[in-house]
Amino acid sequence: MTSDTRVVVIGAGLAGERLARRLAELGGSALLVGEEEHHPYNRVLLAEVLAGRYDPEVIALPAPAHLVRARVTGIDRAARRVHCADGSEIAYDTLVLATGANPVLPPLRGLFGADGQELPEGVHAFRTMDDCLGLAKAVRPGVRAVVVGGGLLGVSAARALAVRGAQVVLAQQAERLMERQLDPNAAQLVRRHLTDLGVEVHTECRVRDVRSAGGAIRSVELADGYALDTDLVVLACGVRPRVGLAEDAGLAVRKGVLVDDELRTSDAHIRAVGDCVQHAGTVYGLAAPALEQADVLAELLSGRADSRYTGTRSLTRLTLTGHRSPFDLAAFGEVEPRPGDDVVQLADATRGTYRKVVVRDDRLVGGVLVGELGTVGALARAWEGAEPLPDDGPLLHLLTNDGGS
């Protein structure tokens, strides 16, 4: 990339802001185009804002040097221009899609109003700063809230609402909480922690209907016909890559915008990073891969031709604060063993701690830790390196040797 190459980035979230900042550090520049009115922020910490632990300003990202507030409505690939809702156009030499993801809104009866678009008053997605501030304004001690979805986002939202004094019911369709990251034992400890905070947790429970009156939510109905009266409903059912612009522009899209190891789309002048991306068959939807992709692309655009993105081995880490001491957990890789795998587990029911690693062919392939994360650093390094484990120590050493977190 030459110094006069015009790089335009659509999306001012974690990935877009990181790319612009890294480019500036490497001597380049990028124009960020963001549609949110708020200063770019760390989306990962929204639950802490909802819980009242942080003010919105605390999770703000460094101020971009070049930021335009606009909603992009189309891409003219032939002219290399993007069209904005206000009628303006922005020319580019290299365009980067960092459009992120949209919250998944489940197909519940009564979810949308007569126009088919607006959610009833009291029903909130939990993805943006506006979502977070809207919830924070609505929650108060004693308010009744139902959180739909018991993944990482749903658990975080339920904890935050409970800390704010709400009466929270968490409805999870799967058989356990955070089923994508945790095994049954770890999920049970998370459930116990939420219960201690006053959250009523229901697993294998499907919400089928939301009922409103006068434009405001009144109750949700479960698949078994049981109705829960509520003042708030929080939809935490996952996210879906935001690919509308890419599709309309004729780029190759499956679950996400398809990119190669250089983060290049099917158009040589358009790259993509972050939650909107599908690389080597994988859509991550996590912060760590988005940041790593942004770093690689910054190097590529700055002239380091050998830089490549080959995938991210991502560790999930979550801290749940409450009235007692913080509750920490970390999970990575495959936490459920296959036949023939070696498994080591350490559990302390009194202290509520749990550690487990899965080893396959002398390599660490996964693990989960709840309560005490002193060994997470050593475990993560062994997993990320995918190197054969040493023969001079028992597997128990993996769980008891604190290599630094």
Short mmCIF file of C-alpha atoms in Angstrom, two decimals:
data_model
loop_
_atom_site.label_atom_id
_atom_site.label_comp_id
_atom_site.label_asym_id
_atom_site.label_seq_id
_atom_site.Cartn_x
_atom_site.Cartn_y
_atom_site.Cartn_z
CA MET A 1 0.00 0.00 0.00
CA THR A 2 1.38 3.38 -0.93
CA SER A 3 1.05 6.43 1.27
CA ASP A 4 -1.69 7.90 -0.92
CA THR A 5 -3.80 4.72 -1.02
CA ARG A 6 -7.24 5.50 0.36
CA VAL A 7 -8.42 2.85 2.81
CA VAL A 8 -12.06 3.08 3.88
CA VAL A 9 -13.36 0.89 6.71
CA ILE A 10 -17.10 0.34 7.11
CA GLY A 11 -17.71 -0.28 10.80
CA ALA A 12 -16.22 1.45 13.85
CA GLY A 13 -16.41 -1.43 16.30
CA LEU A 14 -13.57 -3.43 17.84
CA ALA A 15 -12.23 -4.75 14.54
CA GLY A 16 -12.54 -1.51 12.57
CA GLU A 17 -11.05 0.66 15.31
CA ARG A 18 -8.17 -1.79 15.85
CA LEU A 19 -7.39 -1.85 12.12
CA ALA A 20 -7.32 1.96 11.89
CA ARG A 21 -5.14 2.25 14.99
CA ARG A 22 -2.65 -0.40 13.86
CA LEU A 23 -2.46 1.16 10.40
CA ALA A 24 -1.64 4.53 11.95
CA GLU A 25 1.08 2.92 14.08
CA LEU A 26 2.58 1.40 10.91
CA GLY A 27 2.59 4.70 9.06
CA GLY A 28 -0.70 4.40 7.16
CA SER A 29 -4.20 5.71 7.69
CA ALA A 30 -7.83 4.71 7.24
CA LEU A 31 -11.17 6.46 7.18
CA LEU A 32 -13.61 4.82 9.58
CA VAL A 33 -17.29 4.99 8.67
CA GLY A 34 -19.51 4.21 11.66
CA GLU A 35 -23.27 4.51 11.96
CA GLU A 36 -23.60 4.48 15.76
CA GLU A 37 -23.81 7.91 17.40
CA HIS A 38 -21.62 6.78 20.27
CA HIS A 39 -17.85 6.98 20.34
CA PRO A 40 -16.36 3.57 19.37
CA TYR A 41 -16.47 1.26 22.40
CA ASN A 42 -15.50 -2.19 23.60
CA ARG A 43 -18.62 -4.27 23.03
CA VAL A 44 -17.25 -7.07 25.24
CA LEU A 45 -17.76 -4.87 28.33
CA LEU A 46 -21.38 -3.85 27.73
CA ALA A 47 -22.58 -6.20 30.48
CA GLU A 48 -20.38 -4.31 32.95
CA VAL A 49 -22.08 -1.06 31.92
CA LEU A 50 -25.48 -2.70 32.37
CA ALA A 51 -24.44 -3.95 35.81
CA GLY A 52 -23.48 -0.41 36.80
CA ARG A 53 -19.84 -1.34 37.29
CA TYR A 54 -18.59 0.92 34.48
CA ASP A 55 -19.81 4.16 32.98
CA PRO A 56 -20.05 4.11 29.16
CA GLU A 57 -17.00 6.37 28.93
CA VAL A 58 -14.84 3.74 30.63
CA ILE A 59 -15.26 1.24 27.78
CA ALA A 60 -14.60 3.82 25.04
CA LEU A 61 -11.87 2.91 22.56
CA PRO A 62 -9.08 5.33 21.58
CA ALA A 63 -10.38 8.18 19.44
CA PRO A 64 -9.93 7.40 15.73
CA ALA A 65 -8.02 10.03 13.75
CA HIS A 66 -10.53 9.91 10.88
CA LEU A 67 -14.16 9.01 11.63
CA VAL A 68 -17.30 9.73 9.62
CA ARG A 69 -20.76 9.22 11.10
CA ALA A 70 -22.82 7.73 8.30
CA ARG A 71 -24.87 4.68 7.37
CA VAL A 72 -23.57 3.00 4.26
CA THR A 73 -26.37 1.84 1.97
CA GLY A 74 -24.47 0.43 -0.98
CA ILE A 75 -21.13 -0.34 -2.60
CA ASP A 76 -20.35 0.52 -6.23
CA ARG A 77 -17.51 -1.90 -6.94
CA ALA A 78 -16.93 -0.66 -10.49
CA ALA A 79 -16.49 2.98 -9.43
CA ARG A 80 -14.97 2.02 -6.06
CA ARG A 81 -17.34 4.21 -4.11
CA VAL A 82 -19.68 3.65 -1.20
CA HIS A 83 -23.09 5.33 -0.99
CA CYS A 84 -24.41 6.69 2.30
CA ALA A 85 -27.96 7.23 3.52
CA ASP A 86 -27.49 11.01 3.55
CA GLY A 87 -26.73 11.00 -0.18
CA SER A 88 -22.97 11.40 0.15
CA GLU A 89 -20.42 9.14 -1.51
CA ILE A 90 -16.97 8.05 -0.35
CA ALA A 91 -14.29 6.91 -2.77
CA TYR A 92 -11.88 4.12 -1.87
CA ASP A 93 -8.85 2.31 -3.23
CA THR A 94 -9.19 -0.48 -0.66
CA LEU A 95 -12.47 -1.06 1.14
CA VAL A 96 -12.65 -3.04 4.38
CA LEU A 97 -15.90 -4.49 5.65
CA ALA A 98 -15.98 -4.56 9.45
CA THR A 99 -19.77 -4.55 9.66
CA GLY A 100 -19.96 -6.92 12.63
CA ALA A 101 -23.02 -8.96 13.44
CA ASN A 102 -26.69 -8.49 14.24
CA PRO A 103 -28.45 -10.08 17.21
CA VAL A 104 -30.49 -13.16 16.41
CA LEU A 105 -34.16 -12.42 17.07
CA PRO A 106 -35.94 -15.73 17.66
CA PRO A 107 -39.20 -16.51 15.81
CA LEU A 108 -41.48 -15.84 18.75
CA ARG A 109 -45.17 -15.12 18.28
CA GLY A 110 -45.98 -11.54 19.14
CA LEU A 111 -42.36 -10.40 19.02
CA PHE A 112 -42.89 -7.64 16.47
CA GLY A 113 -45.55 -4.99 16.23
CA ALA A 114 -47.93 -4.38 13.36
CA ASP A 115 -45.15 -2.94 11.21
CA GLY A 116 -43.17 -6.17 11.56
CA GLN A 117 -40.03 -4.31 12.64
CA GLU A 118 -40.40 -2.55 15.98
CA LEU A 119 -40.05 -4.59 19.18
CA PRO A 120 -42.72 -4.00 21.84
CA GLU A 121 -41.81 -1.68 24.68
CA GLY A 122 -39.85 -3.67 27.24
CA VAL A 123 -38.33 -6.14 24.76
CA HIS A 124 -34.62 -5.54 24.21
CA ALA A 125 -31.86 -7.05 22.16
CA PHE A 126 -28.45 -6.84 23.84
CA ARG A 127 -25.82 -5.98 21.24
CA THR A 128 -25.20 -2.23 21.06
CA MET A 129 -24.60 0.64 23.45
CA ASP A 130 -28.13 1.89 22.74
CA ASP A 131 -29.47 -1.56 23.71
CA CYS A 132 -27.45 -1.42 26.91
CA LEU A 133 -28.48 2.11 27.86
CA GLY A 134 -32.12 1.33 27.11
CA LEU A 135 -32.00 -1.67 29.43
CA ALA A 136 -30.13 0.27 32.12
CA LYS A 137 -32.84 2.93 32.05
CA ALA A 138 -35.62 0.35 32.33
CA VAL A 139 -34.17 -1.83 35.09
CA ARG A 140 -34.72 -1.00 38.75
CA PRO A 141 -34.89 -2.99 41.98
CA GLY A 142 -37.80 -5.43 41.87
CA VAL A 143 -38.48 -5.19 38.13
CA ARG A 144 -39.29 -8.58 36.55
CA ALA A 145 -37.03 -9.63 33.68
CA VAL A 146 -36.86 -12.71 31.46
CA VAL A 147 -33.60 -13.39 29.63
CA VAL A 148 -34.05 -15.63 26.59
CA GLY A 149 -30.83 -17.53 25.89
CA GLY A 150 -28.30 -19.07 28.26
CA GLY A 151 -25.09 -18.71 26.28
CA LEU A 152 -22.22 -16.41 27.18
CA LEU A 153 -24.25 -13.27 26.44
CA GLY A 154 -27.38 -14.47 28.24
CA VAL A 155 -25.46 -15.47 31.37
CA SER A 156 -23.71 -12.08 31.41
CA ALA A 157 -27.00 -10.20 30.94
CA ALA A 158 -28.80 -12.19 33.64
CA ARG A 159 -25.98 -11.58 36.11
CA ALA A 160 -25.93 -7.84 35.33
CA LEU A 161 -29.69 -7.48 35.77
CA ALA A 162 -29.61 -9.42 39.04
CA VAL A 163 -26.82 -7.20 40.37
CA ARG A 164 -29.07 -4.21 39.59
CA GLY A 165 -31.80 -5.75 41.77
CA ALA A 166 -34.09 -7.19 39.10
CA GLN A 167 -36.06 -10.41 39.58
CA VAL A 168 -34.54 -12.44 36.76
CA VAL A 169 -35.65 -15.63 35.03
CA LEU A 170 -33.17 -17.13 32.57
CA ALA A 171 -34.71 -19.42 29.93
CA GLN A 172 -32.24 -21.65 28.09
CA GLN A 173 -33.40 -23.99 25.33
CA ALA A 174 -30.35 -26.30 25.59
CA GLU A 175 -29.83 -28.76 28.41
CA ARG A 176 -27.21 -26.61 30.16
CA LEU A 177 -25.87 -23.08 30.31
CA MET A 178 -23.10 -22.05 27.90
CA GLU A 179 -23.28 -25.44 26.21
CA ARG A 180 -20.86 -24.36 23.46
CA GLN A 181 -18.05 -23.66 25.94
CA LEU A 182 -18.68 -25.68 29.10
CA ASP A 183 -19.10 -29.29 30.12
CA PRO A 184 -21.98 -30.30 32.46
CA ASN A 185 -19.96 -29.90 35.67
CA ALA A 186 -18.77 -26.39 34.84
CA ALA A 187 -22.21 -25.36 33.61
CA GLN A 188 -23.71 -26.53 36.90
CA LEU A 189 -21.32 -24.27 38.84
CA VAL A 190 -22.33 -21.30 36.67
CA ARG A 191 -25.96 -22.15 37.34
CA ARG A 192 -25.30 -22.29 41.07
CA HIS A 193 -23.61 -18.90 40.99
CA LEU A 194 -26.55 -17.31 39.16
CA THR A 195 -28.99 -18.96 41.57
CA ASP A 196 -27.05 -17.52 44.50
CA LEU A 197 -27.58 -14.09 42.93
CA GLY A 198 -31.34 -14.74 42.84
CA VAL A 199 -31.63 -15.72 39.17
CA GLU A 200 -34.24 -18.40 38.44
CA VAL A 201 -32.68 -20.66 35.81
CA HIS A 202 -34.67 -22.93 33.50
CA THR A 203 -32.85 -25.19 31.04
CA GLU A 204 -34.45 -27.30 28.28
CA CYS A 205 -37.01 -24.52 28.25
CA ARG A 206 -38.24 -22.89 25.06
CA VAL A 207 -40.02 -19.55 24.93
CA ARG A 208 -42.65 -19.55 22.19
CA ASP A 209 -44.69 -16.40 22.67
CA VAL A 210 -44.40 -12.86 23.99
CA ARG A 211 -47.55 -11.04 24.99
CA SER A 212 -47.96 -7.31 25.13
CA ALA A 213 -50.77 -4.88 25.86
CA GLY A 214 -50.85 -1.23 24.98
CA GLY A 215 -47.54 -1.66 23.16
CA ALA A 216 -45.73 -2.86 26.30
CA ILE A 217 -44.60 -6.37 27.23
CA ARG A 218 -46.70 -8.19 29.81
CA SER A 219 -45.63 -11.84 29.80
CA VAL A 220 -43.84 -14.62 27.95
CA GLU A 221 -45.29 -18.06 27.33
CA LEU A 222 -43.17 -21.20 27.44
CA ALA A 223 -43.58 -24.18 25.14
CA ASP A 224 -45.37 -26.12 27.89
CA GLY A 225 -47.99 -23.38 28.14
CA TYR A 226 -46.71 -21.85 31.38
CA ALA A 227 -46.74 -18.04 31.34
CA LEU A 228 -44.25 -15.80 33.11
CA ASP A 229 -45.39 -12.29 33.97
CA THR A 230 -42.61 -9.85 33.21
CA ASP A 231 -41.74 -6.20 32.71
CA LEU A 232 -38.66 -6.78 30.56
CA VAL A 233 -37.52 -9.36 28.03
CA VAL A 234 -33.87 -9.55 26.99
CA LEU A 235 -33.11 -11.46 23.79
CA ALA A 236 -29.65 -13.04 24.06
CA CYS A 237 -29.94 -15.73 21.40
CA GLY A 238 -26.61 -15.24 19.66
CA VAL A 239 -25.53 -13.17 16.67
CA ARG A 240 -25.53 -13.51 12.90
CA PRO A 241 -22.88 -11.97 10.60
CA ARG A 242 -24.04 -8.70 9.08
CA VAL A 243 -23.57 -9.42 5.37
CA GLY A 244 -26.30 -7.39 3.64
CA LEU A 245 -23.92 -4.88 2.05
CA ALA A 246 -21.65 -7.66 0.83
CA GLU A 247 -24.54 -9.64 -0.64
CA ASP A 248 -26.01 -6.62 -2.40
CA ALA A 249 -22.58 -5.87 -3.87
CA GLY A 250 -22.33 -9.39 -5.28
CA LEU A 251 -19.50 -10.59 -3.02
CA ALA A 252 -19.19 -14.27 -2.14
CA VAL A 253 -21.13 -14.93 1.07
CA ARG A 254 -22.14 -18.06 2.93
CA LYS A 255 -22.69 -17.74 6.66
CA GLY A 256 -20.32 -14.77 6.58
CA VAL A 257 -18.34 -12.82 4.00
CA LEU A 258 -15.85 -15.29 2.55
CA VAL A 259 -12.20 -14.28 2.94
CA ASP A 260 -8.85 -15.94 2.30
CA ASP A 261 -5.70 -15.87 4.43
CA GLU A 262 -5.08 -12.26 3.34
CA LEU A 263 -8.60 -11.29 4.47
CA ARG A 264 -9.46 -10.67 0.84
CA THR A 265 -13.03 -11.11 -0.37
CA SER A 266 -14.03 -12.24 -3.88
CA ASP A 267 -13.25 -8.66 -4.96
CA ALA A 268 -9.50 -7.95 -4.94
CA HIS A 269 -10.13 -4.37 -3.74
CA ILE A 270 -12.34 -5.35 -0.77
CA ARG A 271 -11.17 -6.99 2.47
CA ALA A 272 -13.17 -7.97 5.53
CA VAL A 273 -12.46 -8.50 9.24
CA GLY A 274 -14.36 -9.27 12.42
CA ASP A 275 -17.74 -10.79 13.15
CA CYS A 276 -18.98 -10.48 9.55
CA VAL A 277 -16.20 -12.78 8.26
CA GLN A 278 -16.13 -16.47 7.40
CA HIS A 279 -12.59 -17.79 7.11
CA ALA A 280 -11.73 -21.40 6.26
CA GLY A 281 -15.32 -22.41 7.01
CA THR A 282 -15.41 -20.74 10.44
CA VAL A 283 -17.45 -17.80 11.69
CA TYR A 284 -16.01 -16.82 15.06
CA GLY A 285 -18.19 -14.03 16.43
CA LEU A 286 -15.61 -13.38 19.17
CA ALA A 287 -13.32 -10.47 20.03
CA ALA A 288 -9.96 -12.27 19.90
CA PRO A 289 -10.24 -13.43 16.25
CA ALA A 290 -11.52 -10.01 15.18
CA LEU A 291 -8.53 -8.27 16.73
CA GLU A 292 -6.08 -10.77 15.27
CA GLN A 293 -7.60 -10.35 11.81
CA ALA A 294 -7.33 -6.56 12.12
CA ASP A 295 -3.66 -6.82 13.09
CA VAL A 296 -2.86 -9.09 10.15
CA LEU A 297 -4.69 -6.86 7.68
CA ALA A 298 -2.93 -3.76 9.00
CA GLU A 299 0.40 -5.45 8.29
CA LEU A 300 -0.70 -6.50 4.81
CA LEU A 301 -1.94 -3.03 3.92
CA SER A 302 1.30 -1.54 5.25
CA GLY A 303 3.40 -3.60 2.87
CA ARG A 304 4.23 -6.73 4.85
CA ALA A 305 3.32 -9.12 2.06
CA ASP A 306 4.12 -12.30 4.00
CA SER A 307 1.59 -11.68 6.77
CA ARG A 308 -1.27 -14.20 6.83
CA TYR A 309 -4.32 -14.99 8.95
CA THR A 310 -4.49 -18.74 9.54
CA GLY A 311 -7.24 -18.90 12.16
CA THR A 312 -7.55 -18.23 15.89
CA ARG A 313 -7.50 -20.67 18.77
CA SER A 314 -9.67 -18.62 21.07
CA LEU A 315 -10.04 -18.92 24.84
CA THR A 316 -13.35 -17.89 26.40
CA ARG A 317 -12.96 -16.07 29.69
CA LEU A 318 -15.73 -14.63 31.83
CA THR A 319 -15.82 -12.93 35.21
CA LEU A 320 -19.19 -12.74 36.95
CA THR A 321 -19.20 -10.19 39.74
CA GLY A 322 -21.86 -10.21 42.40
CA HIS A 323 -22.50 -9.66 46.08
CA ARG A 324 -19.77 -12.14 46.96
CA SER A 325 -16.31 -12.59 45.47
CA PRO A 326 -15.98 -12.60 41.66
CA PHE A 327 -16.73 -15.87 39.89
CA ASP A 328 -14.18 -16.60 37.16
CA LEU A 329 -14.24 -19.17 34.40
CA ALA A 330 -12.18 -19.98 31.35
CA ALA A 331 -12.71 -22.57 28.61
CA PHE A 332 -10.85 -23.49 25.44
CA GLY A 333 -10.85 -26.16 22.77
CA GLU A 334 -12.75 -29.43 23.17
CA VAL A 335 -14.07 -29.82 26.70
CA GLU A 336 -15.91 -33.08 25.97
CA PRO A 337 -13.53 -36.06 25.44
CA ARG A 338 -13.66 -38.56 22.61
CA PRO A 339 -13.17 -42.30 23.19
CA GLY A 340 -9.51 -42.90 24.02
CA ASP A 341 -8.82 -39.38 25.30
CA ASP A 342 -7.19 -38.87 28.69
CA VAL A 343 -9.08 -36.66 31.12
CA VAL A 344 -7.95 -35.17 34.40
CA GLN A 345 -10.39 -33.38 36.69
CA LEU A 346 -10.02 -31.63 40.03
CA ALA A 347 -13.14 -30.45 41.85
CA ASP A 348 -13.71 -28.79 45.21
CA ALA A 349 -17.42 -28.66 45.96
CA THR A 350 -16.93 -26.57 49.11
CA ARG A 351 -15.00 -23.82 47.34
CA GLY A 352 -16.98 -24.17 44.12
CA THR A 353 -13.88 -24.71 41.97
CA TYR A 354 -13.40 -27.08 39.05
CA ARG A 355 -10.55 -27.81 36.66
CA LYS A 356 -10.48 -30.23 33.76
CA VAL A 357 -8.17 -30.93 30.82
CA VAL A 358 -8.59 -33.24 27.83
CA VAL A 359 -5.47 -34.79 26.28
CA ARG A 360 -5.39 -36.62 22.95
CA ASP A 361 -2.28 -38.27 21.53
CA ASP A 362 -0.04 -36.46 24.04
CA ARG A 363 -1.49 -33.06 23.09
CA LEU A 364 -3.76 -30.82 25.10
CA VAL A 365 -6.97 -30.37 23.09
CA GLY A 366 -9.21 -28.58 25.58
CA GLY A 367 -9.92 -27.56 29.11
CA VAL A 368 -12.24 -25.71 31.44
CA LEU A 369 -11.52 -23.96 34.72
CA VAL A 370 -14.04 -22.50 37.14
CA GLY A 371 -13.27 -20.54 40.28
CA GLU A 372 -9.47 -20.67 40.22
CA LEU A 373 -7.64 -19.63 37.05
CA GLY A 374 -4.07 -19.71 38.30
CA THR A 375 -3.05 -22.33 35.75
CA VAL A 376 -4.91 -20.88 32.78
CA GLY A 377 -1.82 -19.21 31.35
CA ALA A 378 0.24 -22.42 31.24
CA LEU A 379 -2.71 -24.42 29.92
CA ALA A 380 -3.52 -21.91 27.19
CA ARG A 381 0.09 -21.85 26.01
CA ALA A 382 0.23 -25.65 25.86
CA TRP A 383 -3.03 -25.74 23.90
CA GLU A 384 -2.19 -22.93 21.51
CA GLY A 385 1.24 -24.41 20.76
CA ALA A 386 -0.24 -27.86 20.01
CA GLU A 387 3.14 -29.32 21.01
CA PRO A 388 3.55 -32.83 22.47
CA LEU A 389 3.32 -32.70 26.25
CA PRO A 390 6.47 -33.59 28.22
CA ASP A 391 6.90 -37.20 29.30
CA ASP A 392 8.50 -36.34 32.64
CA GLY A 393 5.37 -35.40 34.56
CA PRO A 394 1.82 -36.66 35.20
CA LEU A 395 -1.21 -35.05 33.59
CA LEU A 396 -2.12 -33.74 37.04
CA HIS A 397 0.82 -31.35 36.65
CA LEU A 398 -1.17 -29.47 33.99
CA LEU A 399 -3.80 -28.53 36.54
CA THR A 400 -1.62 -27.77 39.53
CA ASN A 401 1.38 -25.96 38.04
CA ASP A 402 0.76 -22.24 37.98
CA GLY A 403 2.58 -21.05 34.88
CA GLY A 404 1.09 -17.58 35.16
CA SER A 405 -2.30 -16.37 33.99
#
